[in-house]
Coordinates of C-alpha atoms in Angstrom, one line a residue:
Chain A
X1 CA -129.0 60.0 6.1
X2 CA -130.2 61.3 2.8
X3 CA -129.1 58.8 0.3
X4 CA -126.6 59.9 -3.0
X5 CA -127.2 56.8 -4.7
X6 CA -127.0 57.4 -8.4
X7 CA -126.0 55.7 -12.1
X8 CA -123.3 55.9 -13.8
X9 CA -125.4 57.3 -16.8
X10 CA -126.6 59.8 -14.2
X11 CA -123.3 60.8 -13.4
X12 CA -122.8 61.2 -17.1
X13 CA -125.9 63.4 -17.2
X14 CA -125.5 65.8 -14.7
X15 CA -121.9 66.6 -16.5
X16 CA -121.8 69.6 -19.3
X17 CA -119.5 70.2 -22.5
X18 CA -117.2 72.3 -21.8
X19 CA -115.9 71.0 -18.0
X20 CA -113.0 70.6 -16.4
X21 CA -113.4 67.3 -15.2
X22 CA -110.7 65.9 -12.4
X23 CA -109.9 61.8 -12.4
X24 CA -108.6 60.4 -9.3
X25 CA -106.4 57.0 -9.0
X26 CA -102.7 57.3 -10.8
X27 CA -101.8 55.7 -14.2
X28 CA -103.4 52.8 -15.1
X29 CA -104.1 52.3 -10.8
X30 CA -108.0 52.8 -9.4
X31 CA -109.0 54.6 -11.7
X32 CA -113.4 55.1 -12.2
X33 CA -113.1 53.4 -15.0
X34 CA -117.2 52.9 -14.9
X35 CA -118.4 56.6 -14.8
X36 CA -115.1 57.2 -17.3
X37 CA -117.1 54.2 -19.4
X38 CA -120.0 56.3 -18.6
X39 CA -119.0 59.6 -20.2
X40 CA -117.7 57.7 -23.7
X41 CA -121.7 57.0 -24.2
X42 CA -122.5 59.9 -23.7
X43 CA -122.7 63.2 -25.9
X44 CA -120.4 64.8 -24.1
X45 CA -117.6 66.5 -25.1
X46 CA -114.7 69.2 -25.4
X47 CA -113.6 68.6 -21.8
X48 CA -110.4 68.9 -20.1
X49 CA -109.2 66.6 -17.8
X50 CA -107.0 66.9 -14.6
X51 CA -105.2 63.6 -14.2
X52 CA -102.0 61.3 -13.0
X53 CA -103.3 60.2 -16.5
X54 CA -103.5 56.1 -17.6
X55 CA -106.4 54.6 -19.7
X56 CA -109.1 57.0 -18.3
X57 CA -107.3 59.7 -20.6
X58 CA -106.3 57.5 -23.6
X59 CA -110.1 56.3 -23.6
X60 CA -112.1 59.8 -23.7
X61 CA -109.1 60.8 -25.7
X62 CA -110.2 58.2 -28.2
X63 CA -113.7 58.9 -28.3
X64 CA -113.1 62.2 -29.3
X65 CA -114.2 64.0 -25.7
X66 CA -111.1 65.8 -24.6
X67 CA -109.9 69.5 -25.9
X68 CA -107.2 69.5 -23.1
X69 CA -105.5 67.4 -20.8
X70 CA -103.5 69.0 -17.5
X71 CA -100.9 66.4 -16.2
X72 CA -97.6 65.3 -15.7
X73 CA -97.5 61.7 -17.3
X74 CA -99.9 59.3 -19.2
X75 CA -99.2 55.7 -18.9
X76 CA -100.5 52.6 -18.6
X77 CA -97.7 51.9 -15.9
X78 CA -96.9 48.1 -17.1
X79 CA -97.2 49.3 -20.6
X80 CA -94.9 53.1 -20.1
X81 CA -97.1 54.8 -22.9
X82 CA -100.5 55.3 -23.3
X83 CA -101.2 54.4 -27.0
X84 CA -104.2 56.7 -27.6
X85 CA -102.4 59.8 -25.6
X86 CA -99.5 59.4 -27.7
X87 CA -101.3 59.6 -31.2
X88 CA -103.4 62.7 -30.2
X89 CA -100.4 64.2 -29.4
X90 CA -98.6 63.4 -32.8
X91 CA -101.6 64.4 -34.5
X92 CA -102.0 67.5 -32.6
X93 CA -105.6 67.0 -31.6
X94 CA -105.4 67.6 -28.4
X95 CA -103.8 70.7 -26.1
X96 CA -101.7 69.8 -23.3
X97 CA -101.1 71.7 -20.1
X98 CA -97.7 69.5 -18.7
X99 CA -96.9 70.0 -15.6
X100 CA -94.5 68.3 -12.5
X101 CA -96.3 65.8 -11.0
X102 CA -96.0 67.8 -8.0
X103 CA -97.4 71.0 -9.2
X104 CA -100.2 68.8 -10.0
X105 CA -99.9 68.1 -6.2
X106 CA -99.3 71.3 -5.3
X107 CA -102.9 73.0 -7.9
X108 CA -105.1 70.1 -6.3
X109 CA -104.0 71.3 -2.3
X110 CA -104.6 75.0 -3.7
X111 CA -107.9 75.1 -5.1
X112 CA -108.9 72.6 -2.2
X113 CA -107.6 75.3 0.5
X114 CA -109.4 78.2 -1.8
X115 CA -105.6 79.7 -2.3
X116 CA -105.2 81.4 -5.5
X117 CA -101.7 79.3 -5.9
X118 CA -98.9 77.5 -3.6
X119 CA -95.4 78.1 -4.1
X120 CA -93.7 75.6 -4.9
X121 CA -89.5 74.8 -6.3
X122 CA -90.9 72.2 -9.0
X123 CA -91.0 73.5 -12.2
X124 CA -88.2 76.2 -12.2
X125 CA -85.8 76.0 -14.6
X126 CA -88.0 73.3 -16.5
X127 CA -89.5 73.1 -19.7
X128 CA -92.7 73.2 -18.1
X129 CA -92.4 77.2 -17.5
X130 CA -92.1 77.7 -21.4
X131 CA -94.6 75.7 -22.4
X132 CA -96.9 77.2 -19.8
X133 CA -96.0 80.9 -20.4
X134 CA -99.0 81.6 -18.1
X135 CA -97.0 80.5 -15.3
X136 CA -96.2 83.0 -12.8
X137 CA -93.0 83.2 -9.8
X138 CA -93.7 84.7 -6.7
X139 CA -90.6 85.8 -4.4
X140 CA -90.6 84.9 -0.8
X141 CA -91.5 87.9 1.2
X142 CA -88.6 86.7 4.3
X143 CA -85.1 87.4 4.1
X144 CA -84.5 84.0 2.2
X145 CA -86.0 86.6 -0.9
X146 CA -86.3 83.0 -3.0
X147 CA -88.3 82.5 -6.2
X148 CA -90.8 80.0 -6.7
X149 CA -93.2 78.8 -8.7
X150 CA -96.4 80.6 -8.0
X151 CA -98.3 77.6 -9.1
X152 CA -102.1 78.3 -10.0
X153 CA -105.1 76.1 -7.9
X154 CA -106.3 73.7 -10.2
X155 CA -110.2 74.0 -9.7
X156 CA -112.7 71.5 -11.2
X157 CA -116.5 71.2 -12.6
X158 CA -116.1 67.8 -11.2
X159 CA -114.1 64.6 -9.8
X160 CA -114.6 61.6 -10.4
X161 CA -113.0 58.9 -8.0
X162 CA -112.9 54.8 -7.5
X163 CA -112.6 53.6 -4.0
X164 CA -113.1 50.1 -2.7
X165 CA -115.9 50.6 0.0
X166 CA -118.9 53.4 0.5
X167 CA -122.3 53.9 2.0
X168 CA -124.6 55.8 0.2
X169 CA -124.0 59.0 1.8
X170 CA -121.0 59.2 0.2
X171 CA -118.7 58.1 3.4
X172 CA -115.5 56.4 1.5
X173 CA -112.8 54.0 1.8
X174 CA -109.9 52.7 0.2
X175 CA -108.3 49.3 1.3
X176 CA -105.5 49.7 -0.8
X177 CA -101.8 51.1 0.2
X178 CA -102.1 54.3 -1.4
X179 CA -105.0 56.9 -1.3
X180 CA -103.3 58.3 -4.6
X181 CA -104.9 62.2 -4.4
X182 CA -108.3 61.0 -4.8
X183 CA -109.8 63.5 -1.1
X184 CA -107.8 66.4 -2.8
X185 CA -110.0 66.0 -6.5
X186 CA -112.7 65.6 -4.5
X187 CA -111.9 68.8 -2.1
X188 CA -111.2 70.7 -5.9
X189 CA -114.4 70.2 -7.2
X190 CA -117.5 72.2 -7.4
X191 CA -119.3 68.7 -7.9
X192 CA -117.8 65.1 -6.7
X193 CA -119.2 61.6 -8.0
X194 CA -117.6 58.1 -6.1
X195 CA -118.0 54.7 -7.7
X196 CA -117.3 52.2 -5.3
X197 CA -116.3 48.6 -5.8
X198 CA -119.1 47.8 -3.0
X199 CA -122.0 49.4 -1.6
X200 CA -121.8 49.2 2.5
X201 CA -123.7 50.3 5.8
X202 CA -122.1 52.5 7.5
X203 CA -120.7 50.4 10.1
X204 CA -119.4 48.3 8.0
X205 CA -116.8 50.9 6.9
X206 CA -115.0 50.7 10.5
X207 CA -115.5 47.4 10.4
X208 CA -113.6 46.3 6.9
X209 CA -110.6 48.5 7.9
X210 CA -108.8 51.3 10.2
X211 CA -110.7 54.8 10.4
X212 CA -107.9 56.2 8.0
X213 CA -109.3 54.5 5.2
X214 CA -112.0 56.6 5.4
X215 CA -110.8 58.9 2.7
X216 CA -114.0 61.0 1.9
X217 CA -116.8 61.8 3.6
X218 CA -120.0 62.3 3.0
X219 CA -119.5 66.5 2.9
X220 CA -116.6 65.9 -0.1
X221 CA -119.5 63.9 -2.3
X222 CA -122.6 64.6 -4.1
X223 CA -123.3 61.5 -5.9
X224 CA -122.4 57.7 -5.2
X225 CA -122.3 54.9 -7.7
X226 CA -121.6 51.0 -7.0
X227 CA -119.8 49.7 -10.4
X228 CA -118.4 46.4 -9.5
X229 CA -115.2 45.8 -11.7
X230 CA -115.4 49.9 -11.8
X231 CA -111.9 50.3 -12.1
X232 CA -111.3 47.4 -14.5
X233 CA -109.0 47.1 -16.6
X234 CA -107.0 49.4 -13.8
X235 CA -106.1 47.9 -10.6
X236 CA -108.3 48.0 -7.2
X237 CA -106.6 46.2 -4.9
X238 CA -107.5 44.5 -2.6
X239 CA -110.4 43.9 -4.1
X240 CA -108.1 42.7 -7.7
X241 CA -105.0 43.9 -9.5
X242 CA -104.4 45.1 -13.2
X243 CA -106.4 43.0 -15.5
X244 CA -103.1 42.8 -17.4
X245 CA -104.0 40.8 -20.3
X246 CA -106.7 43.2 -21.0
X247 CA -104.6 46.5 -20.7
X248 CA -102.3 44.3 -23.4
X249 CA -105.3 43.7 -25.4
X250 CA -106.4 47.5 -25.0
X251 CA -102.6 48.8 -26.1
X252 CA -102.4 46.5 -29.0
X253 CA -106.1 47.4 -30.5
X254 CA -105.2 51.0 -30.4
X255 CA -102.6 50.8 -32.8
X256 CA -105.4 50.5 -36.0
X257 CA -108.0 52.3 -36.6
X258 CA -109.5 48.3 -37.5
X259 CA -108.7 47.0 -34.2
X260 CA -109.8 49.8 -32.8
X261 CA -112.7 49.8 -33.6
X262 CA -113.5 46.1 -33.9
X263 CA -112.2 46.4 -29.7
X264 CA -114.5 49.3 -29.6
X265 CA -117.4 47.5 -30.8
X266 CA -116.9 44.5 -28.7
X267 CA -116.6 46.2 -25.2
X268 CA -117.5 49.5 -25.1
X269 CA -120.5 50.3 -27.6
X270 CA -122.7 48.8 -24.9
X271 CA -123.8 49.3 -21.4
X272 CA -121.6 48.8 -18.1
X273 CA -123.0 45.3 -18.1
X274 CA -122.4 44.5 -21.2
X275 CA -118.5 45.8 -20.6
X276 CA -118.7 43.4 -17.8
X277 CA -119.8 40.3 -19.3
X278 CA -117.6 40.6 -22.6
X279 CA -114.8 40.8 -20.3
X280 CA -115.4 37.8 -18.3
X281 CA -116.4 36.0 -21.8
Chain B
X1 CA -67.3 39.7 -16.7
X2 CA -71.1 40.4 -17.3
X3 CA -71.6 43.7 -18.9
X4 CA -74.9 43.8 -17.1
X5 CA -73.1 43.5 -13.7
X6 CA -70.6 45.7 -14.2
X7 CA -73.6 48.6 -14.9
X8 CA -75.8 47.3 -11.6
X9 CA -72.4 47.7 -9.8
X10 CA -71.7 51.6 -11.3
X11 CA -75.2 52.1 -10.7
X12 CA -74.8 50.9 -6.8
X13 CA -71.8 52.9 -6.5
X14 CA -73.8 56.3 -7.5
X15 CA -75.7 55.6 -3.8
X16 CA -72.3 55.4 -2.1
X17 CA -72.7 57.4 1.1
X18 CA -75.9 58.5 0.2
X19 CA -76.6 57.5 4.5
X20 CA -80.6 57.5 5.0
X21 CA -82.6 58.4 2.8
X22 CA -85.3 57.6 -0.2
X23 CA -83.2 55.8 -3.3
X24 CA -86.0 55.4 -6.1
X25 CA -84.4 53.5 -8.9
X26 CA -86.4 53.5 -11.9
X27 CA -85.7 50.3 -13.9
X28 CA -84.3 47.0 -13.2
X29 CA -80.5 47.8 -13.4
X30 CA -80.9 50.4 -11.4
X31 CA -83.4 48.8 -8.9
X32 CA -80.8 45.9 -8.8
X33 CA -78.0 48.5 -8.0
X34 CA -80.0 50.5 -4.9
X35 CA -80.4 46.8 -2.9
X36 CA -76.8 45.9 -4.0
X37 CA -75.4 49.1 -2.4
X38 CA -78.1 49.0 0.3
X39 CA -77.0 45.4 1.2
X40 CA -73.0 46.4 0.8
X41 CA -72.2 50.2 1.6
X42 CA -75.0 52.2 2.2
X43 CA -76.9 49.8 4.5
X44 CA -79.5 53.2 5.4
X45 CA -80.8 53.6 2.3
X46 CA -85.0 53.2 2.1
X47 CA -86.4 51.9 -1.2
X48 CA -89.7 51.9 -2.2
X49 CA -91.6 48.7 -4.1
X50 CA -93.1 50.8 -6.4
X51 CA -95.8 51.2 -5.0
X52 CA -96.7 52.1 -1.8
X53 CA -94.5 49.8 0.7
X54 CA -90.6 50.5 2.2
X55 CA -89.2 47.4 2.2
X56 CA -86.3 46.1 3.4
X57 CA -85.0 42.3 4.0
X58 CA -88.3 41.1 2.7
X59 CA -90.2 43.2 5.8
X60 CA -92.8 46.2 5.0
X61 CA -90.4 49.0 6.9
X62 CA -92.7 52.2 6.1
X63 CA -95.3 53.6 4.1
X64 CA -94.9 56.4 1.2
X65 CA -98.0 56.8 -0.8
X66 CA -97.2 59.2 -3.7
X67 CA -98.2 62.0 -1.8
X68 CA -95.5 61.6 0.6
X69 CA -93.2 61.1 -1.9
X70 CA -93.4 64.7 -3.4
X71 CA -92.7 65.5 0.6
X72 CA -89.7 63.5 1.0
X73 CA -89.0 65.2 -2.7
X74 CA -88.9 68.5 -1.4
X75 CA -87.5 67.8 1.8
X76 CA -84.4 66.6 -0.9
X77 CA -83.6 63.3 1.7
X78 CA -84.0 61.7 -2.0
X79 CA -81.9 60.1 -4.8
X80 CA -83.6 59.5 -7.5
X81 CA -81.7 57.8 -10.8
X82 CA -84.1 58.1 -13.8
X83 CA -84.0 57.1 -17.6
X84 CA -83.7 59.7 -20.0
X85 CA -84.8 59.5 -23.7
X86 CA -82.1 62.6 -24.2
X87 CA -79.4 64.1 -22.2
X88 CA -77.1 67.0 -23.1
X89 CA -74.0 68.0 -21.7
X90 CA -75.2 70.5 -19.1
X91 CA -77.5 67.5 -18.1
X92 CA -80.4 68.4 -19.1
X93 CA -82.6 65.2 -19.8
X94 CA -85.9 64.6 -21.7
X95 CA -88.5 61.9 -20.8
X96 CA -91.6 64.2 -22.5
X97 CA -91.4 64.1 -26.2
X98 CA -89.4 64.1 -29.3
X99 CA -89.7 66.7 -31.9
X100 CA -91.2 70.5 -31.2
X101 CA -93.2 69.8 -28.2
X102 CA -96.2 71.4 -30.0
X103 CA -96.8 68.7 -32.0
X104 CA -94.0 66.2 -31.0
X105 CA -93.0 63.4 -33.3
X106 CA -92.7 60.7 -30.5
X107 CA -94.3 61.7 -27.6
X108 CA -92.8 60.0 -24.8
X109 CA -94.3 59.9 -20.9
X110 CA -94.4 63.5 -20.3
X111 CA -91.9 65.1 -17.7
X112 CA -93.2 63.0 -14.9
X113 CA -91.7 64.4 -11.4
X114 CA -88.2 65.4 -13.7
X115 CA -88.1 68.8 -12.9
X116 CA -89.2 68.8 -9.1
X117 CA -86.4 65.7 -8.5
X118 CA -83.8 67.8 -10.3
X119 CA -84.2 71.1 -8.2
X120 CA -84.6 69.1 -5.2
X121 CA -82.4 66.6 -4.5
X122 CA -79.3 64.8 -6.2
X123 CA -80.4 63.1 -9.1
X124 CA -78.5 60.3 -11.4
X125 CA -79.3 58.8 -15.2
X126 CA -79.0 55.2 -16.4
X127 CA -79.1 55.4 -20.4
X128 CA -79.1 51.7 -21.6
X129 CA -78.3 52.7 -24.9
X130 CA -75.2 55.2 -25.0
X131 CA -75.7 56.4 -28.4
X132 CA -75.5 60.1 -30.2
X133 CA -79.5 59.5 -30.3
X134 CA -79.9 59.9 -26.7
X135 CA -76.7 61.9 -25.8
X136 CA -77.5 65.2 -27.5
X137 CA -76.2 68.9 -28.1
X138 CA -80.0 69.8 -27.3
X139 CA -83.1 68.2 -25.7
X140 CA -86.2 68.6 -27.3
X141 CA -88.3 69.2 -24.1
X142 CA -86.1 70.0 -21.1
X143 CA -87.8 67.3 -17.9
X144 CA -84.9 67.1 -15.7
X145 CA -82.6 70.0 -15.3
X146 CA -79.5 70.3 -15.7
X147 CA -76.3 72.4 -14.2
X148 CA -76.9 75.6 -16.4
X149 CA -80.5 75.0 -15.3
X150 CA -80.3 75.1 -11.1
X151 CA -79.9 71.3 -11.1
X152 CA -79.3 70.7 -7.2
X153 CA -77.0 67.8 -7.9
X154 CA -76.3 65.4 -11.0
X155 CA -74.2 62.3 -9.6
X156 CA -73.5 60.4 -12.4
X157 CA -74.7 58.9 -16.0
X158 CA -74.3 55.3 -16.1
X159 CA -74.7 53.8 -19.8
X160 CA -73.7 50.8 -21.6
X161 CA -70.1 51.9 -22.1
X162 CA -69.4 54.0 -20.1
X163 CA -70.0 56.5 -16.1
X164 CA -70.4 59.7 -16.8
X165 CA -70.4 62.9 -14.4
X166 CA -69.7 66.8 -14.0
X167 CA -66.8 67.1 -11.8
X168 CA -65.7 70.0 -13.9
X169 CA -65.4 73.9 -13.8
X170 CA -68.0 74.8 -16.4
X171 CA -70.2 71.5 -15.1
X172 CA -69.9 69.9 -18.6
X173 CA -70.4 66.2 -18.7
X174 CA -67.2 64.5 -18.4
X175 CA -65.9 61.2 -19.1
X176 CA -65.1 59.4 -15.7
X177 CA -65.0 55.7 -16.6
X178 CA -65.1 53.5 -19.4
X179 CA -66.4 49.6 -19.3
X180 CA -64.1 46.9 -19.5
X181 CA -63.5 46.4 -23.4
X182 CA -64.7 50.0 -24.4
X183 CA -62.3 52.2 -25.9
X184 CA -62.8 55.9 -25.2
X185 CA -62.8 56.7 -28.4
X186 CA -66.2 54.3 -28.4
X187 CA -67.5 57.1 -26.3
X188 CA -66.6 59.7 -28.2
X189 CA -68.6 58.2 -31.2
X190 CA -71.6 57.8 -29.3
X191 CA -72.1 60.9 -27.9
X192 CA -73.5 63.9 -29.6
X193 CA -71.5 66.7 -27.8
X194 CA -68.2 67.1 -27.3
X195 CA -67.4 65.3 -23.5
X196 CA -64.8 66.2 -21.1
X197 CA -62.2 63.8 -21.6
X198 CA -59.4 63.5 -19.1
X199 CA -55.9 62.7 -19.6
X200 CA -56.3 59.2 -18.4
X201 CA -59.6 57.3 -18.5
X202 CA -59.7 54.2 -15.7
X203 CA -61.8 51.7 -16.3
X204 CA -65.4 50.9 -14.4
X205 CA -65.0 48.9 -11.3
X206 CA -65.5 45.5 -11.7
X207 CA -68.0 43.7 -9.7
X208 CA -66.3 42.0 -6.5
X209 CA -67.4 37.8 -6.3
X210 CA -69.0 38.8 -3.3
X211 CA -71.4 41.5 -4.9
X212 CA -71.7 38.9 -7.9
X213 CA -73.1 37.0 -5.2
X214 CA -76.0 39.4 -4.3
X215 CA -76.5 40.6 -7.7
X216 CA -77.5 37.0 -8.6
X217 CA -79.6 36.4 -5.7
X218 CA -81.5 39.4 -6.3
X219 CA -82.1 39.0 -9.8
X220 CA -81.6 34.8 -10.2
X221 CA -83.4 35.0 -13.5
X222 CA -80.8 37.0 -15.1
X223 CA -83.8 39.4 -16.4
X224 CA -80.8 42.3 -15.9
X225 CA -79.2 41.0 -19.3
X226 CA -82.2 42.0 -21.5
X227 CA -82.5 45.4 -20.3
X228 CA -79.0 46.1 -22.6
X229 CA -78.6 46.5 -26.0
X230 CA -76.8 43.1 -27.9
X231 CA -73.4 43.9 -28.6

C-alpha cells in the first residue's frame, strides 16, 4: 500500500492563500491542533475556515491567517468564549458566515453527496437568514408545499482532522465516544490531511477497537501525519483529556497584547517539538 | 427555603410530562432539574453527559454523538432549556452577540443550535439574572426564535425571581409565578417590556423534603448556589 506519510510542515506546504480550509473535532475537543500549529509558521494566509470552532480558530485568528470563519459557535467549551474569536469580532477584522450548527451539518453532508444544497428547518425565522442574505428557501415539491432552508454544500480546499489511530495509508480511527463530523470534512474536501495520535499497521486498527471506529479510509485521505500530543491543548481521549491548565493559561494570555506575545514566544515561535517540550516543562 | 432549590425545582417542573425523550439542560440548575424530574415525574426522560453518553442511574443507557443529536433535533423528540444573554417578549433569545452584529460590542458564543432547537422542538430559558439587561424590548441578534418567529414551542422562562411563559392570545410573555419573597412589582422592574401580568400572581412551588432530598444528593457540594446572583 502506497504510503501518505507526510509532515506537518508539508501539510502546511501543499496549502495556498486564499483556501477554504475545513477543521474537524468540535470546540476545544480533537481538534489537529499540530497541522493547525503547522499553518501559524507558515506564510499562509487570508483563509476561511469551516469549523465547530474552539482554539484552532482563535489561534489562526490570532496570527492574522483568517479573512472568514463559517460556523455556529467558538468556544473553548470549559472556558464558553474563545478570547481571540471574540476580539476579532469586536475589532471587525474578521467576516463571519454564522450559521445553525446543523446547517453546518446539513453543508458538510451536501457537498460530501455532490448536492448543490439540503433542505433543511434550521435557520428559518433566525437571524442567521439576515445576516446571510445569500441564503436561499426552496418549497417542497409534495403536497406538504413547506419551506425550507435551501442550505448551500459547504465545499472545501482542504480538511484537516485528529484521530487517535492510523496506518499510513490513511485508514483511520477514533477511540473516543464521538466521531464529531470529522468523515464528513474529509468527504467535503478536494484535499484531506489526518494527524494521528499514533502511527499503526493495519491490523492493529481492528485490533485496538470495533470496525466502527474506523472513521476514514484510505480513499477519504491524501496525506497522513503522526503528531503525538496533536490535539493538545484540546482533548483526545482516550489517549488524554483537555490539558485544562493550559487552555486557562492560553485564555488568560490572550487578553494583552504582552501576554500574548510573551505566550506566543514561549510555545509557538518554534517547531512542533519545541511546542511539545515547553509544554511538558 | 433555598432560592437555588426553588429554581432547580421550576426548572424540573418545565419537563413535566415531557414522557421519552432527549432533555438537554444547559447549565447546572437546569442539569440539576432534568435528573430531579427524571428521578420524580418524568422517569422517561434521556439526558445526555455532555458528551457523548445517555446515562441514567449511573449506567451508560445510549449513545448520541453530536451528529445524532441534530437527528433527534429534527425528529423534535427533544427539550432543550438554554441560557439566553437576551430574551424579548415574543421570545426571541440571543446567545450570538451584543451590539449590531456587524461589528458587535460583546460577542458572545454565536447562535449555536438556537434556531434549529426553536423550530423543532419545545424549547425552555433559564436566565440566572432576571434583569431589564437580559429581558429586552429587542434582541440584538435573534438565535432562538420566538412565537412571532415560528417558535414550535416555548415552555417556560425560569429566572431568579420569577417563571415565566406565553399562555396568552397574542403569545406575549406572561407572568406565571413569582419566588417566594419576590414581589411582582420586582418583576416588573426587571424586565424591559411590558409582561403579561394576571390578576393574581401564585407563588413558585416550593421544593417538597423529598425532592430537597434528591436535589442534595445530586448536587452535595451545593455548587447550585453560585450559579445565582447574591441577593
Amino acid at each position: 500500500m502506497k504510503s501518505k506519510l507526510m509532515t506537518a510542515d508539508d501539510v502546511a506546504a501543499q496549502l495556498s492563500d486564499g483556501m477554504t480550509i475545513g477543521i474537524g473535532g468540535w470546540g476545544s475537543r480533537r481538534k489537529p491542533m499540530a497541522l493547525v500549529r503547522a499553518i501559524l509558521r507558515s506564510p499562509l494566509k487570508d483563509l476561511t475556515l469551516v469549523s465547530y470552532g474552539g482554539p484552532d480558530v482563535g489561534l489562526l485568528m490570532a496570527a492574522g491567517k483568517v479573512k472568514r470563519v463559517v460556523c455556529g459557535f467558538v468556544s473553548l467549551d470549559s472556558i464558553a468564549l474563545e478570547p481571540h474569536f471574540r476580539q476579532g469580532r469586536q475589532s471587525g477584522t474578521v467576516e463571519l458566515t454564522e450559521l445553525d450548527e446543523g446547517m453546518l451539518y446539513w453543508g458538510l453532508l451536501a457537498a460530501a453527496h455532490r448536492l448543490p444544497f439540503l433542505p433543511i428547518r434550521a435557520g428559518l425565522g433566525s437571524g442567521v437568514m439576515e445576516v446571510n442574505p445569500e441564503l436561499r428557501t426552496v418549497r417542497s415539491p409534495y403536497p406538504d408545499d413547506e419551506e425550507f432552508v435551501a442550505m448551500p454544500a459547504l465545499k472545501l480546499d482542504a480538511a484537516l482532522i485528529h484521530l487517535n489511530r492510523a496506518d499510513e495509508s490513511g485508514n483511520g480511527q477514533y477511540l473516543g465516544p464521538d466521531p464529531y463530523f470529522d468523515d464528513l470534512f474529509c468527504l467535503a474536501a478536494d484535499r484531506r490531511y489526518l494527524s494521528c495520535e499514533k502511527l499503526v499497521p493495519t491490523a492493529e486498527l481492528t485490533a485496538s477497537g470495533p470496525v466502527q471506529s474506523l472513521l476514514v479510509n484510505r480513499m477519504m485521505i491524501d496525506g497522513v501525519v503522526e503528531t503525538p500530543h496533536g490535539a493538545h491543548f484540546t482533548s483526545c481521549v482516550p489517549d488524554y483529556g483537555r490539558d485544562e491548565a493550559f487552555q486557562k493559561a492560553y485564555a488568560t494570555a490572550a487578553a494583552s497584547p504582552e501576554a500574548w506575545a510573551a505566550f506566543r514566544a514561549t510555545y509557538l515561535d518554534g517547531s512542533e517539538r519545541e511546542y511539545q517540550a515547553a509544554v511538558a516543562a | 427555603m433555598k432560592l437555588s432549590d426553588v429554581c432547580v425545582v421550576a426548572c424540573a417542573e418545565a419537563f413535566r410530562g415531557d414522557g421519552e425523550i432527549l432533555a438537554s439542560p444547559m447549565g447546572l440548575i437546569p442539569s440539576l432539574g432534568a435528573k430531579l424530574a427524571r428521578a420524580t415525574f418524568s422517569p422517561g426522560l434521556l439526558i445526555s453527559d455532555g458528551e457523548a453518553y445517555l446515562i441514567n442511574e449511573g449506567e451508560v443507557e445510549g449513545w448520541m454523538p453530536y451528529r445524532q443529536v441534530f437527528t433527534v433535533v429534527a425528529s423534535g423528540r427533544r427539550h432543550v432549556m438554554m441560557g439566553a444573554s437576551q430574551i424579548d417578549r415574543f421570545g426571541n433569545q440571543n446567545i450570538s452577540c451584543i451590539g449590531p452584529w456587524e461589528r458587535p460590542k460583546s460577542q458572545l458564543l454565536g447562535v449555536r443550535g438556537a434556531p434549529g432547537n426553536t423550530i423543532n422542538h419545545p424549547t425552555s430559558y433559564f436566565v440566572p439574572k432576571h434583569s431589564p439587561k437580559a429581558f429586552v424590548e429587542k434582541v440584538d441578534m435573534v438565535s432562538g426564535l420566538g412565537y412571532d418567529r415560528g417558535a414550535h414551542e416555548i415552555r417556560v422562562v425560569i429566572t431568579n425571581l420569577a417563571v415565566l411563559d406565553f399562555a396568552t392570545e397574542t403569545r406575549h410573555m406572561r407572568l406565571r409565578s413569582v419566588h417566594p419573597g419576590v414581589n411582582v412589582s420586582d418583576v416588573v422592574a426587571a424586565t424591559g417590556f411590558a409582561l403579561s401580568i394576571p390578576d393574581s400572581v401564585p407563588q413558585t412551588r416550593l421544593p417538597s423534603p423529598e425532592e430537597l432530598e434528591i436535589i442534595q444528593k445530586l448536587d452535595p457540594a451545593n455548587d447550585r448556589d453560585g450559579q445565582l446572583p447574591a441577593s
